[in-house]
Tab-separated table of N, CA, C and O in Angstrom:
chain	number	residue	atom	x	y	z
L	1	UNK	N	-11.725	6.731	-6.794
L	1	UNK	CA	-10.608	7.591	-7.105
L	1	UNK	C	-10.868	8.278	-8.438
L	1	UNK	O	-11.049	7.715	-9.517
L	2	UNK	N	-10.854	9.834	-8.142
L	2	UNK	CA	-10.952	10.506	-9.912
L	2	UNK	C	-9.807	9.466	-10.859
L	2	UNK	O	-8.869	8.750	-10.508
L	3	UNK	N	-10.273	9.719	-11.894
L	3	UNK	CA	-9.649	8.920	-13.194
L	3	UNK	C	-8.083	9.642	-13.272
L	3	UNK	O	-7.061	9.043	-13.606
L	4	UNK	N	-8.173	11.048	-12.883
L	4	UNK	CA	-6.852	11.543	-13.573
L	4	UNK	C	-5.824	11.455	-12.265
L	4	UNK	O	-4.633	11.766	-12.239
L	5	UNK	N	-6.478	11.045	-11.413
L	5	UNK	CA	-5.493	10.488	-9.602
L	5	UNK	C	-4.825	9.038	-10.219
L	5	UNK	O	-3.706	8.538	-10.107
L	6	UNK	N	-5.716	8.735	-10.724
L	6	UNK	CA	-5.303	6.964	-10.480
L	6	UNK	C	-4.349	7.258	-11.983
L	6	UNK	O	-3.250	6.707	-11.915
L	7	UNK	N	-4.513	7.776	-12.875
L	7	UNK	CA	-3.254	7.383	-13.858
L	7	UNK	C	-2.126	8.368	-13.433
L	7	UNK	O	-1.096	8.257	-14.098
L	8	UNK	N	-2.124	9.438	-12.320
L	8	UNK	CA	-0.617	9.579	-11.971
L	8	UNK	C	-0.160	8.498	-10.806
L	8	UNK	O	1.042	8.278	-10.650
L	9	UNK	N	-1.272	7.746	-9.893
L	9	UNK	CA	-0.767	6.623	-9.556
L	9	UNK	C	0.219	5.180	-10.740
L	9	UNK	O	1.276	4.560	-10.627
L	10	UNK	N	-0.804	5.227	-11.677
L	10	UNK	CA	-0.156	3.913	-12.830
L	10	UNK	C	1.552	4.390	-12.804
L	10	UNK	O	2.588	3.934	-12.320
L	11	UNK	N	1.149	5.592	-13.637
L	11	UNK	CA	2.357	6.106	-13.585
L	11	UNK	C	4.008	5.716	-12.715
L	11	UNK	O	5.030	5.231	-13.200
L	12	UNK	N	3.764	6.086	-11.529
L	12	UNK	CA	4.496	5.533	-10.827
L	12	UNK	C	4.832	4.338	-10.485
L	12	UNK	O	4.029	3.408	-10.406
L	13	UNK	N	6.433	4.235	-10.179
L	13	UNK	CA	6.994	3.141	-9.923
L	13	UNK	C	7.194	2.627	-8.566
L	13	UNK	O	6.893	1.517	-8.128
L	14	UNK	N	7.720	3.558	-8.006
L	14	UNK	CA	8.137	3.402	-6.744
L	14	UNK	C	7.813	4.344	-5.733
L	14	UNK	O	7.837	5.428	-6.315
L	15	UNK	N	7.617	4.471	-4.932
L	15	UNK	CA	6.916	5.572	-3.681
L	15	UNK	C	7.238	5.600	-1.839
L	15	UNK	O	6.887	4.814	-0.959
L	16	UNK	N	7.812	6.499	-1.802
L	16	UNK	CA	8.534	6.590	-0.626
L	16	UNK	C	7.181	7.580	0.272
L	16	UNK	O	6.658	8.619	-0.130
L	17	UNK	N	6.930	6.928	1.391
L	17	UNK	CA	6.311	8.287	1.971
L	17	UNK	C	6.911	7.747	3.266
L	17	UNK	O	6.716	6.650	3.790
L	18	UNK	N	7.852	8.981	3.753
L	18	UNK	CA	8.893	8.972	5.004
L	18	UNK	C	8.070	9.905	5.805
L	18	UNK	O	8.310	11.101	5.975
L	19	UNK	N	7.142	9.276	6.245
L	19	UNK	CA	6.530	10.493	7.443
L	19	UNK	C	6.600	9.541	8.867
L	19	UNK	O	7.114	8.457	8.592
L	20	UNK	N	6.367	9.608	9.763
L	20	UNK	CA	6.624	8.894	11.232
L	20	UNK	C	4.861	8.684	11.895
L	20	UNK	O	4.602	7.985	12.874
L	21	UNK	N	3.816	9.474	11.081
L	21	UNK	CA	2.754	8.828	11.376
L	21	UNK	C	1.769	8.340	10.510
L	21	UNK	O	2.198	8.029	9.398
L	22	UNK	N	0.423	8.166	10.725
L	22	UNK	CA	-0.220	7.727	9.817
L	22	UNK	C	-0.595	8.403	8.496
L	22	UNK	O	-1.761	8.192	8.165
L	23	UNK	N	-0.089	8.941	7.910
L	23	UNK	CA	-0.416	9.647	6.352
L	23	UNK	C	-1.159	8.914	5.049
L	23	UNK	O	-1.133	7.686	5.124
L	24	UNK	N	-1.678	9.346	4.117
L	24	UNK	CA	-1.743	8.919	2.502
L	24	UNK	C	-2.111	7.578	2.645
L	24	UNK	O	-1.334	6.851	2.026
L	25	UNK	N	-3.218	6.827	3.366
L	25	UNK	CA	-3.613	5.602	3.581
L	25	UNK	C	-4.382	5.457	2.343
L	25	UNK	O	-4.174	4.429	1.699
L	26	UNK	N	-5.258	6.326	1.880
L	26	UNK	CA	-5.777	6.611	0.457
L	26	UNK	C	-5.168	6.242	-0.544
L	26	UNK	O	-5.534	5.373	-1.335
L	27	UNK	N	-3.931	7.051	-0.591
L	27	UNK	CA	-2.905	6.873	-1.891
L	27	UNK	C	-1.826	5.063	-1.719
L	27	UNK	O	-1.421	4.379	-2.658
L	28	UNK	N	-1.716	4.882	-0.738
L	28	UNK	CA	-1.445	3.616	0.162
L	28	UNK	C	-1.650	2.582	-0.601
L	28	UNK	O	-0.851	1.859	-1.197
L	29	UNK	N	-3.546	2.561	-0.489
L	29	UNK	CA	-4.510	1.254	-1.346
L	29	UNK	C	-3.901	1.109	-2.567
L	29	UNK	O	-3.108	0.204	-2.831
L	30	UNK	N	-4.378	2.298	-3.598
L	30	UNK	CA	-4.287	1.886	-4.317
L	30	UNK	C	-2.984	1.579	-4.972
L	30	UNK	O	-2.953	0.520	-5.600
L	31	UNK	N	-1.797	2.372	-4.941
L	31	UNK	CA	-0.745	1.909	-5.123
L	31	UNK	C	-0.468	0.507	-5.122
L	31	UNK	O	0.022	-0.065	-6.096
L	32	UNK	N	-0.789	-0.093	-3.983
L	32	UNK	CA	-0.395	-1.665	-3.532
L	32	UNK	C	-1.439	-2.304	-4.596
L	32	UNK	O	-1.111	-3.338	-5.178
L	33	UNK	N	-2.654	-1.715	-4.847
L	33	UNK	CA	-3.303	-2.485	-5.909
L	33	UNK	C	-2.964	-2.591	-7.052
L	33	UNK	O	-3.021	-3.659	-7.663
L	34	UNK	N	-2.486	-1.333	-7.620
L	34	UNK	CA	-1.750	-1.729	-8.992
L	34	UNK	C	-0.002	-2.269	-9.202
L	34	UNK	O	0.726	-2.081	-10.176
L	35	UNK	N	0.284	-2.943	-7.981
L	35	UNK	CA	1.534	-3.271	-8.099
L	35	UNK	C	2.650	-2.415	-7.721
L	35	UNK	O	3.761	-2.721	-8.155
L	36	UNK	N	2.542	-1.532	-7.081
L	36	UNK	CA	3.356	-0.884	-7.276
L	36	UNK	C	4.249	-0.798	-5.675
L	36	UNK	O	3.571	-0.828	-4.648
L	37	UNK	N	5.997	-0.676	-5.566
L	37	UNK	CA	6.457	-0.504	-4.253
L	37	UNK	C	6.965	0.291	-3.450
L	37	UNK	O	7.931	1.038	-3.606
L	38	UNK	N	5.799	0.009	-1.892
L	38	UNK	CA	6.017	1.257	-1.706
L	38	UNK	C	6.724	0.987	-0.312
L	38	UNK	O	6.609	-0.031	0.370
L	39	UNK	N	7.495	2.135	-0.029
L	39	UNK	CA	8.653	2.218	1.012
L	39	UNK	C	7.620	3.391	2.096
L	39	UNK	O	6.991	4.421	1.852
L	40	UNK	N	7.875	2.571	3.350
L	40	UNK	CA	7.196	3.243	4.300
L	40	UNK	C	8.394	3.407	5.384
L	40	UNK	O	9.406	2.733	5.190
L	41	UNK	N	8.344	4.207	6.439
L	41	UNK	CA	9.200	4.276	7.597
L	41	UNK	C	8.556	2.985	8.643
L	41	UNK	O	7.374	2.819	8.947
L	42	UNK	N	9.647	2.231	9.028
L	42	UNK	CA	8.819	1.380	9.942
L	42	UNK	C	8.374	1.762	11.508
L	42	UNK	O	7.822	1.084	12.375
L	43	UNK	N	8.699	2.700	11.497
L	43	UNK	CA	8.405	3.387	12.628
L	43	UNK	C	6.563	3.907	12.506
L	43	UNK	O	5.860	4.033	13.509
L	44	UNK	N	6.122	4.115	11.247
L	44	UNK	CA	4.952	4.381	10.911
L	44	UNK	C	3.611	3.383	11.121
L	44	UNK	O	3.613	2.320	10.501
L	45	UNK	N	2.710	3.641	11.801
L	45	UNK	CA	1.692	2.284	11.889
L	45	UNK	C	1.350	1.967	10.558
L	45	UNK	O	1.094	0.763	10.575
L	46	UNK	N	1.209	2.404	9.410
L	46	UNK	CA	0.817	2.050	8.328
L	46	UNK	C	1.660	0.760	8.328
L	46	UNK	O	1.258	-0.404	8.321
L	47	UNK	N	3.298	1.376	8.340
L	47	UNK	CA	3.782	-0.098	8.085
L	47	UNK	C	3.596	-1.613	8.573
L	47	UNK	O	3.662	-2.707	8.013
L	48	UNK	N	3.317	-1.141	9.969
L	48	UNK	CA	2.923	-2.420	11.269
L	48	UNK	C	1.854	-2.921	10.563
L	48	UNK	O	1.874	-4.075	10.134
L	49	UNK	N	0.580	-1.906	10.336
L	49	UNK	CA	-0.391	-2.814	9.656
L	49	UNK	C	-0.381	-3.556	8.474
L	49	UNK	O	-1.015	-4.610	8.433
L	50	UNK	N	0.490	-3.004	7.134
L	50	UNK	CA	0.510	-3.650	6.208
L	50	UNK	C	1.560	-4.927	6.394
L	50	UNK	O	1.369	-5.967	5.765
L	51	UNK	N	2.569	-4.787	7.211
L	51	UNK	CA	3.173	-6.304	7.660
L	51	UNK	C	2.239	-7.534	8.341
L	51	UNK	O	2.309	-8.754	8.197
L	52	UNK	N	1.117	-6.487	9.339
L	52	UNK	CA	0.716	-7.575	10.150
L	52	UNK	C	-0.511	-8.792	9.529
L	52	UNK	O	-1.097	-9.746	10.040
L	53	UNK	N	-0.495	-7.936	7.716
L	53	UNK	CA	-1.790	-8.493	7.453
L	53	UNK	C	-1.580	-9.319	6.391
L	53	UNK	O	-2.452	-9.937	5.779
L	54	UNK	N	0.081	-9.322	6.095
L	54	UNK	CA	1.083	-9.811	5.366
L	54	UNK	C	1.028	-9.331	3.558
L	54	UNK	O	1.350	-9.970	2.556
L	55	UNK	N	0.426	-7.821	3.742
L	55	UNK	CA	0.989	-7.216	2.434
L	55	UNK	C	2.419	-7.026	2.241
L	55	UNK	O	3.046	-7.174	3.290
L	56	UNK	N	3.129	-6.744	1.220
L	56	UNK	CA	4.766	-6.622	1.312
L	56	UNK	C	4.750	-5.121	0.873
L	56	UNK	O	4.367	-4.694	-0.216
L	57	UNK	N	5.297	-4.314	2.057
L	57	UNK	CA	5.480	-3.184	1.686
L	57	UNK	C	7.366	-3.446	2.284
L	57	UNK	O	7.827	-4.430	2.863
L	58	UNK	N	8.061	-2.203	1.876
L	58	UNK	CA	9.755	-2.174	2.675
L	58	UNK	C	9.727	-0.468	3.135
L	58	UNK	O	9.239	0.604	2.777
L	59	UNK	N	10.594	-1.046	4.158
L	59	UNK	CA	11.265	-0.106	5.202
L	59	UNK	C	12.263	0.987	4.275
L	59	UNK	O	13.216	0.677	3.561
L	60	UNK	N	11.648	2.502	4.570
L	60	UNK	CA	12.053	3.212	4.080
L	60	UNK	C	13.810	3.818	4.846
L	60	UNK	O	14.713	4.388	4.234
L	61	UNK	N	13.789	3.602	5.648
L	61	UNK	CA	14.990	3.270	6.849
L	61	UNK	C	16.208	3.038	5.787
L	61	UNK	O	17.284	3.608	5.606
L	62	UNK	N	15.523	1.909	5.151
L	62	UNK	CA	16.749	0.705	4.322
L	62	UNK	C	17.339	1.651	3.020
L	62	UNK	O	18.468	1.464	2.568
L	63	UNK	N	16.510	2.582	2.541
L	63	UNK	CA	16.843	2.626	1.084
L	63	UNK	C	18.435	3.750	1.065
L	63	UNK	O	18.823	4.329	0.051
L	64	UNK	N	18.935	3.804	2.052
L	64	UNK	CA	20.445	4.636	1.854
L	64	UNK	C	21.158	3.250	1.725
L	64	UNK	O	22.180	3.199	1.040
L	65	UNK	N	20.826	2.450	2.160
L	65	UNK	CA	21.969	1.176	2.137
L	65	UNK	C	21.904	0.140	0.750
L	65	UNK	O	22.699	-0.655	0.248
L	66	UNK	N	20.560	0.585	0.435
L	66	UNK	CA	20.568	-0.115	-1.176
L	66	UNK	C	20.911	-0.252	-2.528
L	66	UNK	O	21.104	0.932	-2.804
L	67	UNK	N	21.086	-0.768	-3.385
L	67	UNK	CA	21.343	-0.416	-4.644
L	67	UNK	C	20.151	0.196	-5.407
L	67	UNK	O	18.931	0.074	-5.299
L	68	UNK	N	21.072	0.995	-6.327
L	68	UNK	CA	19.214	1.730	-7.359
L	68	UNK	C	19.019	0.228	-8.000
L	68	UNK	O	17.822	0.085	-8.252
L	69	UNK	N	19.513	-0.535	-8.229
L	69	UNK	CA	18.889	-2.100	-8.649
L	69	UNK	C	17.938	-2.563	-7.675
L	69	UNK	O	16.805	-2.880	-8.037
L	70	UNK	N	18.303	-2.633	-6.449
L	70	UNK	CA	17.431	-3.287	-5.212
L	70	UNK	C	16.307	-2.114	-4.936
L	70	UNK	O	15.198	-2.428	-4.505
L	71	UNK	N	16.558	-1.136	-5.132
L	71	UNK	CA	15.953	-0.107	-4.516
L	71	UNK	C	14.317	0.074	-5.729
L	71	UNK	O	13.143	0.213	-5.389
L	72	UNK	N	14.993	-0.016	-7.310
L	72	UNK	CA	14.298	0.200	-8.452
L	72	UNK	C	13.557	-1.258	-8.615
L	72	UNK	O	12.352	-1.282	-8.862
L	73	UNK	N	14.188	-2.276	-8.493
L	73	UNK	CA	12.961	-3.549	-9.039
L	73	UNK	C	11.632	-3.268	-8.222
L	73	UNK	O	11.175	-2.527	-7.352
L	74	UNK	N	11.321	-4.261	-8.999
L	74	UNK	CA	9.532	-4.222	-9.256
L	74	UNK	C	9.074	-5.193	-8.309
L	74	UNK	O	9.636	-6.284	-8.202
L	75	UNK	N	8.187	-4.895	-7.685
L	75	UNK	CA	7.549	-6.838	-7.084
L	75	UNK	C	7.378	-7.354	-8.105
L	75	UNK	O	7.161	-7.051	-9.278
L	76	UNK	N	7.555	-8.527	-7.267
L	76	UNK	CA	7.260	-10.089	-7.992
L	76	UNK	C	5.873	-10.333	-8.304
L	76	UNK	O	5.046	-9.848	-7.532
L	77	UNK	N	5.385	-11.135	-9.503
L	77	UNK	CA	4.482	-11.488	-9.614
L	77	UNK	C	3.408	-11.508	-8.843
L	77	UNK	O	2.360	-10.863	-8.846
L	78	UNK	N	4.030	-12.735	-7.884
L	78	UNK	CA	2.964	-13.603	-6.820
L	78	UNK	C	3.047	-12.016	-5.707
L	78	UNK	O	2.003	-11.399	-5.497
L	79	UNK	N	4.460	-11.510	-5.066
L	79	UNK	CA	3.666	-10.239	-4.229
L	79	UNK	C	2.834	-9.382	-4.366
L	79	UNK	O	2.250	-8.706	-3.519
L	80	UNK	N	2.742	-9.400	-5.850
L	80	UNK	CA	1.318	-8.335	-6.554
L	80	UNK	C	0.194	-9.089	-6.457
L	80	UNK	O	-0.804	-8.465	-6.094
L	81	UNK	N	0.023	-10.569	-6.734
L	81	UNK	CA	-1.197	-11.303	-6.880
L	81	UNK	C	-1.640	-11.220	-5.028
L	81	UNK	O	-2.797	-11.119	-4.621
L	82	UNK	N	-0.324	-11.298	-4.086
L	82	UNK	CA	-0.871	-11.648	-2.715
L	82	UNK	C	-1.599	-10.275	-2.131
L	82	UNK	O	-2.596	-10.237	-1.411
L	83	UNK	N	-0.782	-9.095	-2.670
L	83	UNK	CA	-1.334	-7.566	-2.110
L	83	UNK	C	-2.624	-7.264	-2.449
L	83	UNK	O	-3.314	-6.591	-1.682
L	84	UNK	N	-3.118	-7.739	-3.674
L	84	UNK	CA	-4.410	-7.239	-4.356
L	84	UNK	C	-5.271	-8.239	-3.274
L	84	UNK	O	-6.263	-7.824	-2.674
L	85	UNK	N	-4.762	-9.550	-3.129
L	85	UNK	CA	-5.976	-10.802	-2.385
L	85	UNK	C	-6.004	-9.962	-1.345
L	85	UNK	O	-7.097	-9.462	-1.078
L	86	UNK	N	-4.963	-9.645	-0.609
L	86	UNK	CA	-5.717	-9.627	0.823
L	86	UNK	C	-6.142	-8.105	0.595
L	86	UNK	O	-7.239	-8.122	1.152
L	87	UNK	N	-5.973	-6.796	0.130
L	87	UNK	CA	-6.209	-5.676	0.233
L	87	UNK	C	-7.824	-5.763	0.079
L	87	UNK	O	-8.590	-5.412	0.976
L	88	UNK	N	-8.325	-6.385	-1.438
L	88	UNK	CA	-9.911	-6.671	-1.754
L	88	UNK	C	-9.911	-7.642	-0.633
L	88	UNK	O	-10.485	-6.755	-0.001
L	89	UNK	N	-9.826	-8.526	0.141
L	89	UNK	CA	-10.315	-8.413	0.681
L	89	UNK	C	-11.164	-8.032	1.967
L	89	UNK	O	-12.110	-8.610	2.502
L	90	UNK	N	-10.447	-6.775	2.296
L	90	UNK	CA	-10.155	-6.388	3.417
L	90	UNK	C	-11.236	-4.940	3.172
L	90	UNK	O	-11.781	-4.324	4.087
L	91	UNK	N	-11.351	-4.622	1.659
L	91	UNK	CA	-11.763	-3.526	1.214
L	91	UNK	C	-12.993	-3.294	-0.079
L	91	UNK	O	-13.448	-2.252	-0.551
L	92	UNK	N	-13.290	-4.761	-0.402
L	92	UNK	CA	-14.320	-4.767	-0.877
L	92	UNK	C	-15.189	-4.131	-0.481
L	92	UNK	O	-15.241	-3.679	0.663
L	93	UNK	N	-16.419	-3.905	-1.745
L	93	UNK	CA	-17.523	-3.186	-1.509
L	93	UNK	C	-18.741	-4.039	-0.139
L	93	UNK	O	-19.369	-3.464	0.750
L	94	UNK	N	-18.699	-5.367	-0.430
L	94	UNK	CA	-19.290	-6.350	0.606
L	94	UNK	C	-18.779	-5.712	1.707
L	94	UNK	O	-19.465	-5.241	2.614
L	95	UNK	N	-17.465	-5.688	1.630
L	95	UNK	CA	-16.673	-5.456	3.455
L	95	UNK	C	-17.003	-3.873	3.716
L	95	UNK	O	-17.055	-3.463	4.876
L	96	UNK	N	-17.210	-3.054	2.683
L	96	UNK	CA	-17.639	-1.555	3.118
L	96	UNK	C	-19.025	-1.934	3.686
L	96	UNK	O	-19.176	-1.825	4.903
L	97	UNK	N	-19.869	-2.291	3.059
L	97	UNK	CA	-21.087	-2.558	3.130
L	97	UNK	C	-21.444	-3.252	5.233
L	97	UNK	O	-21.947	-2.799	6.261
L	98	UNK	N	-20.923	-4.242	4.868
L	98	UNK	CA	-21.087	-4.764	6.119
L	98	UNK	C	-20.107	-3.832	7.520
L	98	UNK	O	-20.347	-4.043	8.708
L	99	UNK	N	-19.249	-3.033	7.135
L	99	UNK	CA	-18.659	-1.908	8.216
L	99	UNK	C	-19.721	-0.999	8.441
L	99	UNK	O	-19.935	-0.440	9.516
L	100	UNK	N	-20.395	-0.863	7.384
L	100	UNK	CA	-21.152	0.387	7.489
L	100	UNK	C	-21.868	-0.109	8.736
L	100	UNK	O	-21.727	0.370	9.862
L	101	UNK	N	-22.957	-1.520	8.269
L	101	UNK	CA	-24.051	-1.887	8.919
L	101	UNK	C	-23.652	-1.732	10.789
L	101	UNK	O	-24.154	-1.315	11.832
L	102	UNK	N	-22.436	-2.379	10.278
L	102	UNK	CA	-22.125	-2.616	11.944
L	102	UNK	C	-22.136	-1.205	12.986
L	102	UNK	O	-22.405	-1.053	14.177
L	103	UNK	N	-21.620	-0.107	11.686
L	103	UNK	CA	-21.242	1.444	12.876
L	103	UNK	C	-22.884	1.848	12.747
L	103	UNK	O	-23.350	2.414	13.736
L	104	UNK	N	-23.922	1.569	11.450
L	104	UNK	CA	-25.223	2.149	12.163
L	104	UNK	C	-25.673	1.540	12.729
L	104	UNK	O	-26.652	2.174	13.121
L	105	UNK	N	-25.709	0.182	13.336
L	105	UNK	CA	-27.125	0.013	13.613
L	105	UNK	C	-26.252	-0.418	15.291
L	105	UNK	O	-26.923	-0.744	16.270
C-alpha cells in the first residue's frame, strides 16, 4: 500500500461501505489490520466471508438503530489482536507465496 493510502487509512475511525456486492476488499485488509471498524451490508459476500473466518466486522443494516456511542466505539483489544491473527494469517507473504505456486505450476 503507497505510504500516503495507508495514513488516510490510520486516520480513520470508522468505515461504512454499503454496497450489496463485492467492493474495496483492498481497503477491507487493511483497515481490519490497523484496528479499525468496519460496517459492511450483510447482504455483501465480503461480510459472509469475514464472519465465516471469524473476523468481527458489523452489519451496516444496524447502524440507523444505533447510538453514535454504539455506533462510534472502537474494538476491543482482543477483537483487534483476533483480526490481525487470522487476516496474517490468511495473507502473509508465505501464504502469497505458496498461492502463487499452486496457480503456476
Amino acid at each position: 500500500f503507497p505510504s500516503h493510502d495507508i495514513t488516510k487509512l490510520k486516520e480513520t475511525d470508522v468505515c461504512i461501505m454499503f454496497h450489496n456486492r463485492q467492493q474495496a476488499f483492498g481497503n477491507c485488509i487493511p483497515l481490519l489490520m490497523l484496528g479499525k471498524k468496519l460496517f459492511l451490508k450483510k447482504e455483501n459476500s465480503l461480510f459472509v466471508f469475514f464472519q465465516s473466518i471469524g473476523v468481527t466486522v458489523f452489519d451496516a443494516n444496524e447502524i440507523g438503530s444505533m447510538s453514535f456511542e454504539e455506533f462510534s466505539k472502537p474494538l476491543m483489544e482482543n477483537e483487534i489482536d483476533q483480526n490481525k491473527k487470522i487476516l496474517q494469517g490468511l495473507f502473509s507473504e508465505e501464504k502469497r507465496l505458496n498461492y502463487l505456486r499452486e496457480i503456476l505450476n
